[in-house]
Amino acid sequence: MATYRYLSPEILSGFDRYKYSSIDTSPISKYITHPFWDKLVQLYPRWLAPNVLTLAGFSLLVVSFIVLTIIDPHFNAASPDQPGVPYWVWLLCSFNVFWSHTLDGTDGKQARRTGSSSPLGELFDHGLDSWATLFFPINMYSIYGRGEFGVEVYRVYFVMIGIMFCFILSHWEKYNTGILFLPWGYDLSQIGMALLFLVAYFGGHEMWRFKLPFADLYCAEGLEIIMHLGTILLTVPPTLWNIYVASRDGTGKKRTLWEAMRPLVGTLVLFGLMIIWAKYSSVEIIQQQPRLFYFLTGTLFSNIACRLIISQMSDTRCELLNWMLYPLAALVAVVLLTQPGFIEVAILWIFTIFTTVAHIHFGVSVVKEMCEHFNISAFTIKKKD
């Protein structure tokens, strides 16, 4: 596996021709985040590589996930009869979300400032962003939990799927238009999460145990609805409209309907298989191991999304089904047909470890191959002659 190469000569040649193109019309980006980032990036030393910023921002989210997993592994801490999550954890999460968002927003500016922009930087950034879609909703879920005043883990799973679907839609849009239209909801959600964690630091779980004045819903249920509406209203309509305009004006990739829809197949199959597993598990696997089940879904999704990003950037044909979907389908079939009982949890652990190792190997190998191709270093800036 150490010598296996994921990028074909055709893909590497496509990267040579690639030019980044994006449009960001969000008022929050224009008037709040970008002005702040423009000032902040001037404080960075010029020797600091942009990918270091990207990796550091992603690592902050992982730290929050690990801390919350240790303290609240099954999302029960928010229940009134539980000791709850220590207040300092919410301050840590608020800090990590804020700086993760900030580092993710300034890595590209640092690349342009130091003249180190490359396709590797964009792939590295968006590849880690695809994995981060897992950590955002799961870390926030610990504030409300699954008790009387929270939301059940199965319903939160659909919130997470909605966030992932928003991400894949943005890159599906770029696959067909050649332009990345940055969604309005991203900056809004990051600022909102940082504030939610900060409020939880001052008031703890108890602050959220109330019903909304205009509906017979607890606060957690109201937030669940808002997140679904954000997916439906802020992402899907603009995406479909931009693809339609590109097709109408002849500025897109001019693919057939099947070829245009091809990148979404793998993601939909993944979500379908995981939902079937969660719903028909003999031991209610998502109830027993919610974090592990979420993590498996997020890791598989990230691998699918990364391969789409590679195809989109290199202007090559996207694969129809990710290879890891085949063992997943076989595993789900075996679990549902044999009803293995408690062994099902062990199966989930083994497959999650397998997919995580495979995904990390894929990511590290792709970074090494692109560094070799472009004669650059991933985490240092080479001095120019």
Coordinates of C-alpha atoms in Angstrom, one line a residue:
M1 CA 0.0 0.0 0.0
A2 CA 2.9 2.3 0.6
T3 CA 3.7 2.5 -3.1
Y4 CA 0.1 2.6 -4.4
R5 CA -0.7 5.6 -6.5
Y6 CA -4.2 7.2 -6.5
L7 CA -3.6 9.9 -9.1
S8 CA -3.3 8.9 -12.7
P9 CA -1.3 10.8 -15.3
E10 CA -4.6 12.2 -16.7
I11 CA -5.6 13.6 -13.3
L12 CA -2.1 15.1 -12.7
S13 CA -2.2 16.7 -16.1
G14 CA -5.7 18.1 -15.3
F15 CA -4.3 19.7 -12.1
D16 CA -1.6 21.4 -14.3
R17 CA -4.4 23.2 -16.2
Y18 CA -6.5 24.0 -13.1
K19 CA -7.4 27.5 -12.1
Y20 CA -9.4 28.3 -9.0
S21 CA -12.7 30.2 -9.5
S22 CA -15.2 31.0 -6.8
I23 CA -18.0 33.5 -6.0
D24 CA -18.9 34.5 -2.5
T25 CA -21.9 36.9 -2.2
S26 CA -22.6 36.4 1.5
P27 CA -23.1 39.7 3.3
I28 CA -21.4 38.2 6.4
S29 CA -18.3 37.3 4.4
K30 CA -18.2 40.7 2.7
Y31 CA -18.7 42.9 5.7
I32 CA -17.5 40.8 8.7
T33 CA -15.3 37.8 8.2
H34 CA -13.2 38.8 5.2
P35 CA -12.3 42.3 6.5
F36 CA -11.2 40.7 9.8
W37 CA -9.2 38.0 8.0
D38 CA -7.5 40.5 5.8
K39 CA -6.2 42.3 8.9
L40 CA -5.3 39.1 10.7
V41 CA -3.3 37.5 7.9
Q42 CA -0.9 40.5 7.9
L43 CA 0.2 39.3 11.3
Y44 CA 1.2 35.8 10.1
P45 CA 5.0 35.3 9.5
R46 CA 5.7 34.8 5.8
W47 CA 7.4 31.5 6.4
L48 CA 4.2 30.0 7.8
A49 CA 2.8 27.5 5.2
P50 CA -1.0 27.8 4.4
N51 CA -1.5 24.0 4.9
V52 CA -0.3 24.3 8.4
L53 CA -3.1 26.8 9.1
T54 CA -5.6 24.4 7.4
L55 CA -4.4 21.4 9.4
A56 CA -4.3 23.4 12.7
G57 CA -7.9 24.5 12.2
F58 CA -9.1 21.0 11.5
S59 CA -7.2 19.7 14.5
L60 CA -9.1 22.0 16.8
L61 CA -12.4 20.4 15.8
V62 CA -10.9 17.0 16.4
V63 CA -9.8 18.0 19.9
S64 CA -13.3 19.2 20.8
F65 CA -14.8 15.9 19.5
I66 CA -12.3 13.8 21.5
V67 CA -12.9 15.8 24.7
L68 CA -16.7 15.6 24.4
T69 CA -16.5 11.9 23.5
I70 CA -14.6 11.2 26.7
I71 CA -16.9 13.2 28.9
D72 CA -20.2 12.5 27.1
P73 CA -19.9 9.4 24.9
H74 CA -23.6 8.7 24.5
F75 CA -25.0 12.3 24.6
N76 CA -26.6 11.7 28.0
A77 CA -24.8 14.5 30.0
A78 CA -27.6 17.1 29.2
S79 CA -30.2 15.0 31.1
P80 CA -31.3 16.6 34.4
D81 CA -30.2 13.5 36.4
Q82 CA -26.7 13.6 34.9
P83 CA -23.7 15.6 36.2
G84 CA -23.4 17.4 32.8
V85 CA -20.4 18.6 30.8
P86 CA -18.0 20.9 32.8
Y87 CA -18.4 24.5 31.8
W88 CA -14.8 24.9 30.7
V89 CA -15.4 22.4 27.9
W90 CA -17.9 24.8 26.3
L91 CA -15.4 27.6 26.4
L92 CA -12.9 25.3 24.7
C93 CA -15.4 24.4 22.0
S94 CA -16.3 28.0 21.4
F95 CA -12.6 28.9 21.1
N96 CA -11.9 25.9 18.8
V97 CA -14.9 26.7 16.5
F98 CA -13.9 30.3 16.2
W99 CA -10.2 29.7 15.4
S100 CA -11.0 26.7 13.2
H101 CA -13.2 29.0 11.1
T102 CA -10.6 31.7 11.2
L103 CA -7.7 29.5 10.2
D104 CA -9.8 27.9 7.4
G105 CA -10.6 31.4 6.1
T106 CA -7.1 32.8 6.2
D107 CA -5.1 29.8 4.7
G108 CA -6.0 30.9 1.1
K109 CA -5.1 34.5 1.9
Q110 CA -1.7 33.4 3.3
A111 CA -1.1 31.3 0.2
R112 CA -1.7 34.3 -2.1
R113 CA 0.3 36.6 0.2
T114 CA 3.3 34.3 0.1
G115 CA 3.0 33.3 -3.5
S116 CA 2.5 29.6 -2.5
S117 CA -0.9 29.0 -4.0
S118 CA -1.3 25.6 -5.6
P119 CA -4.0 23.0 -6.4
L120 CA -2.7 21.0 -3.4
G121 CA -3.7 23.8 -1.1
E122 CA -7.3 23.9 -2.3
L123 CA -7.6 20.1 -2.3
F124 CA -6.1 19.9 1.2
D125 CA -8.4 22.6 2.5
H126 CA -11.6 21.3 1.0
G127 CA -10.7 17.7 1.7
L128 CA -10.4 18.4 5.4
D129 CA -13.6 20.5 5.2
S130 CA -15.5 17.4 4.0
W131 CA -14.4 15.5 7.1
A132 CA -15.2 18.5 9.3
T133 CA -18.9 18.3 8.3
L134 CA -19.0 15.4 10.8
F135 CA -17.6 17.3 13.8
F136 CA -19.7 20.5 13.6
P137 CA -23.2 19.1 14.3
I138 CA -21.9 16.3 16.6
N139 CA -20.0 18.6 18.9
M140 CA -22.9 21.0 19.1
Y141 CA -25.3 18.1 19.9
S142 CA -23.7 17.6 23.3
I143 CA -25.2 20.9 24.4
Y144 CA -28.8 19.5 24.1
G145 CA -28.3 15.8 24.3
R146 CA -30.8 13.0 23.8
G147 CA -32.9 13.4 27.0
E148 CA -36.2 15.0 27.7
F149 CA -35.1 18.4 26.6
G150 CA -33.0 17.3 23.6
V151 CA -33.4 15.4 20.3
E152 CA -33.1 11.7 19.6
V153 CA -29.8 10.5 18.0
Y154 CA -31.6 9.1 15.0
R155 CA -33.1 12.6 14.2
V156 CA -29.8 14.3 14.7
Y157 CA -28.3 11.8 12.2
F158 CA -30.5 13.4 9.5
V159 CA -29.3 16.8 10.5
M160 CA -25.7 15.6 10.0
I161 CA -26.7 14.1 6.7
G162 CA -28.3 17.4 5.6
I163 CA -25.0 19.3 6.4
M164 CA -23.0 16.8 4.4
F165 CA -25.5 17.0 1.5
C166 CA -25.0 20.8 1.5
F167 CA -21.2 20.3 1.2
I168 CA -21.5 17.7 -1.6
L169 CA -24.0 19.9 -3.5
S170 CA -21.5 22.8 -3.6
H171 CA -18.8 20.6 -5.2
W172 CA -21.3 18.9 -7.5
E173 CA -22.3 22.4 -8.6
K174 CA -18.6 23.2 -9.3
Y175 CA -18.2 19.9 -11.1
N176 CA -20.9 21.1 -13.6
T177 CA -20.3 24.9 -13.7
G178 CA -16.5 25.2 -13.1
I179 CA -17.2 27.8 -10.3
L180 CA -17.4 27.2 -6.6
F181 CA -20.4 29.3 -5.3
L182 CA -19.7 29.5 -1.6
P183 CA -22.9 28.9 0.4
W184 CA -24.3 31.7 2.6
G185 CA -25.0 29.4 5.5
Y186 CA -21.3 28.5 6.2
D187 CA -20.1 31.7 7.9
L188 CA -23.5 32.1 9.6
S189 CA -23.4 28.6 11.0
Q190 CA -19.8 29.0 12.2
I191 CA -20.4 32.2 14.1
G192 CA -23.7 30.8 15.4
M193 CA -22.0 27.7 16.8
A194 CA -19.2 29.7 18.5
L195 CA -21.9 31.8 20.2
L196 CA -23.9 28.8 21.2
F197 CA -20.9 27.2 22.9
L198 CA -20.1 30.6 24.6
V199 CA -23.6 30.9 26.0
A200 CA -23.4 27.3 27.2
Y201 CA -20.2 28.2 29.0
F202 CA -22.0 30.9 31.0
G203 CA -25.2 29.0 31.6
G204 CA -24.6 25.3 31.0
H205 CA -27.1 22.7 29.8
E206 CA -29.8 24.3 32.0
M207 CA -30.1 27.4 29.8
W208 CA -31.5 25.4 26.9
R209 CA -34.3 23.5 28.8
F210 CA -37.1 25.8 27.8
K211 CA -39.9 25.7 25.3
L212 CA -40.1 28.3 22.5
P213 CA -42.7 31.0 23.1
F214 CA -44.3 30.6 19.6
A215 CA -44.5 26.8 19.4
D216 CA -44.8 23.7 21.5
L217 CA -41.2 22.9 20.9
Y218 CA -38.1 22.7 23.1
C219 CA -35.2 24.9 22.1
A220 CA -33.3 21.9 20.7
E221 CA -36.2 20.9 18.5
G222 CA -36.4 24.5 17.2
L223 CA -32.7 24.4 16.3
E224 CA -33.2 21.1 14.5
I225 CA -35.9 22.7 12.3
I226 CA -33.8 25.7 11.6
M227 CA -30.9 23.6 10.5
H228 CA -33.1 21.6 8.1
L229 CA -34.6 24.8 6.7
G230 CA -31.1 26.2 6.2
T231 CA -30.3 23.1 4.1
I232 CA -33.4 23.4 2.1
L233 CA -33.6 27.2 1.6
L234 CA -29.9 28.4 1.6
T235 CA -28.3 25.6 -0.4
V236 CA -30.6 23.6 -2.7
P237 CA -32.3 26.4 -4.6
P238 CA -29.2 28.5 -5.3
T239 CA -27.3 25.4 -6.4
L240 CA -30.0 24.3 -8.8
W241 CA -30.3 27.8 -10.2
N242 CA -26.6 28.3 -10.8
I243 CA -26.4 24.9 -12.7
Y244 CA -29.5 25.9 -14.7
V245 CA -27.9 29.3 -15.6
A246 CA -24.6 27.7 -16.6
S247 CA -26.5 25.2 -18.8
R248 CA -28.7 27.9 -20.3
D249 CA -25.8 30.3 -21.1
G250 CA -23.4 27.6 -22.2
T251 CA -20.8 28.4 -19.6
G252 CA -20.9 25.1 -17.8
K253 CA -19.3 21.8 -18.6
K254 CA -22.1 20.8 -21.0
R255 CA -22.5 17.3 -19.7
T256 CA -25.4 15.0 -20.3
L257 CA -28.0 14.7 -17.5
W258 CA -26.6 11.3 -16.4
E259 CA -23.0 12.6 -16.4
A260 CA -24.1 15.7 -14.5
M261 CA -25.8 13.7 -11.8
R262 CA -23.1 11.0 -11.6
P263 CA -21.2 12.6 -8.6
L264 CA -24.3 12.4 -6.3
V265 CA -24.9 8.6 -6.8
G266 CA -22.2 7.5 -4.3
T267 CA -23.3 9.9 -1.6
L268 CA -26.9 8.9 -1.9
V269 CA -26.0 5.2 -1.8
L270 CA -23.9 5.8 1.3
F271 CA -26.7 7.6 3.1
G272 CA -29.2 4.9 2.0
L273 CA -27.1 2.0 3.3
M274 CA -26.4 3.7 6.7
I275 CA -30.0 4.7 7.2
I276 CA -31.1 1.1 6.5
W277 CA -28.5 -0.2 9.0
A278 CA -29.6 2.3 11.7
K279 CA -33.3 1.6 11.2
Y280 CA -33.3 -2.2 11.0
S281 CA -30.4 -3.1 13.3
S282 CA -31.3 -5.8 15.8
V283 CA -29.5 -4.1 18.6
E284 CA -30.4 -0.5 17.6
I285 CA -26.8 0.2 16.8
I286 CA -27.2 4.0 16.4
Q287 CA -28.7 4.1 19.9
Q288 CA -25.8 2.0 21.4
Q289 CA -22.9 3.7 19.6
P290 CA -24.1 7.0 18.2
R291 CA -20.7 8.7 18.0
L292 CA -19.1 5.7 16.3
F293 CA -22.0 5.4 13.8
Y294 CA -21.7 9.2 13.1
F295 CA -18.0 8.9 12.7
L296 CA -18.2 6.0 10.2
T297 CA -20.7 7.9 8.1
G298 CA -18.6 11.1 8.1
T299 CA -15.4 9.2 7.2
L300 CA -17.0 7.4 4.3
F301 CA -18.6 10.6 3.1
S302 CA -15.3 12.5 3.3
N303 CA -13.6 9.9 1.1
I304 CA -16.4 10.1 -1.5
A305 CA -16.2 14.0 -1.4
C306 CA -12.4 14.1 -1.7
R307 CA -12.6 12.0 -4.9
L308 CA -15.2 14.2 -6.3
I309 CA -13.1 17.3 -5.5
I310 CA -10.1 15.6 -7.3
S311 CA -12.3 14.9 -10.4
Q312 CA -13.7 18.4 -10.4
M313 CA -10.3 20.1 -10.1
S314 CA -8.6 17.9 -12.7
D315 CA -11.7 18.0 -15.0
T316 CA -11.9 14.2 -15.2
R317 CA -14.8 11.9 -15.0
C318 CA -16.1 11.4 -11.5
E319 CA -16.3 7.8 -10.3
L320 CA -19.8 6.3 -9.9
L321 CA -19.4 4.4 -6.7
N322 CA -16.6 4.6 -4.1
W323 CA -14.9 1.2 -3.6
M324 CA -15.7 1.3 0.2
L325 CA -19.4 1.2 -0.5
Y326 CA -19.1 -2.5 -1.7
P327 CA -17.9 -3.9 1.6
L328 CA -20.3 -1.6 3.4
A329 CA -23.2 -3.0 1.4
A330 CA -22.0 -6.5 2.1
L331 CA -21.7 -5.8 5.8
V332 CA -25.2 -4.2 6.0
A333 CA -26.7 -7.2 4.2
V334 CA -25.0 -9.7 6.5
V335 CA -26.0 -7.8 9.7
L336 CA -29.6 -7.5 8.6
L337 CA -29.9 -11.1 7.4
T338 CA -28.1 -12.8 10.3
Q339 CA -29.1 -10.4 13.2
P340 CA -25.7 -11.1 15.0
G341 CA -26.8 -9.4 18.2
F342 CA -24.0 -7.9 20.4
I343 CA -21.4 -8.9 17.8
E344 CA -22.8 -6.1 15.6
V345 CA -21.1 -3.5 17.8
A346 CA -17.8 -5.2 17.2
I347 CA -18.4 -5.3 13.5
L348 CA -19.1 -1.5 13.6
W349 CA -15.8 -0.9 15.4
I350 CA -13.8 -3.0 13.0
F351 CA -15.3 -1.5 9.9
T352 CA -14.9 2.1 11.3
I353 CA -11.2 1.4 12.1
F354 CA -10.7 -0.1 8.6
T355 CA -12.3 2.9 6.8
T356 CA -10.5 5.4 8.9
V357 CA -7.1 3.9 8.1
A358 CA -8.0 3.6 4.4
H359 CA -9.1 7.2 4.3
I360 CA -6.0 8.5 6.0
H361 CA -3.8 6.4 3.7
F362 CA -5.7 7.9 0.7
G363 CA -5.2 11.4 2.0
V364 CA -1.5 11.1 2.8
S365 CA -0.8 9.3 -0.4
V366 CA -2.6 12.0 -2.5
V367 CA -0.7 14.8 -0.8
K368 CA 2.6 13.1 -1.3
E369 CA 1.9 12.5 -5.0
M370 CA 0.9 16.1 -5.6
C371 CA 4.0 17.3 -3.8
E372 CA 6.1 15.2 -6.0
H373 CA 4.3 16.3 -9.1
F374 CA 4.5 20.1 -8.3
N375 CA 7.9 19.8 -6.6
I376 CA 6.6 21.5 -3.5
S377 CA 6.4 20.7 0.2
A378 CA 3.0 20.3 2.0
F379 CA 3.9 22.1 5.2
T380 CA 6.8 24.4 4.3
I381 CA 7.3 27.2 1.8
K382 CA 10.2 26.5 -0.5
K383 CA 12.4 29.5 -1.3
K384 CA 12.1 30.6 -4.9
D385 CA 15.3 31.1 -7.0

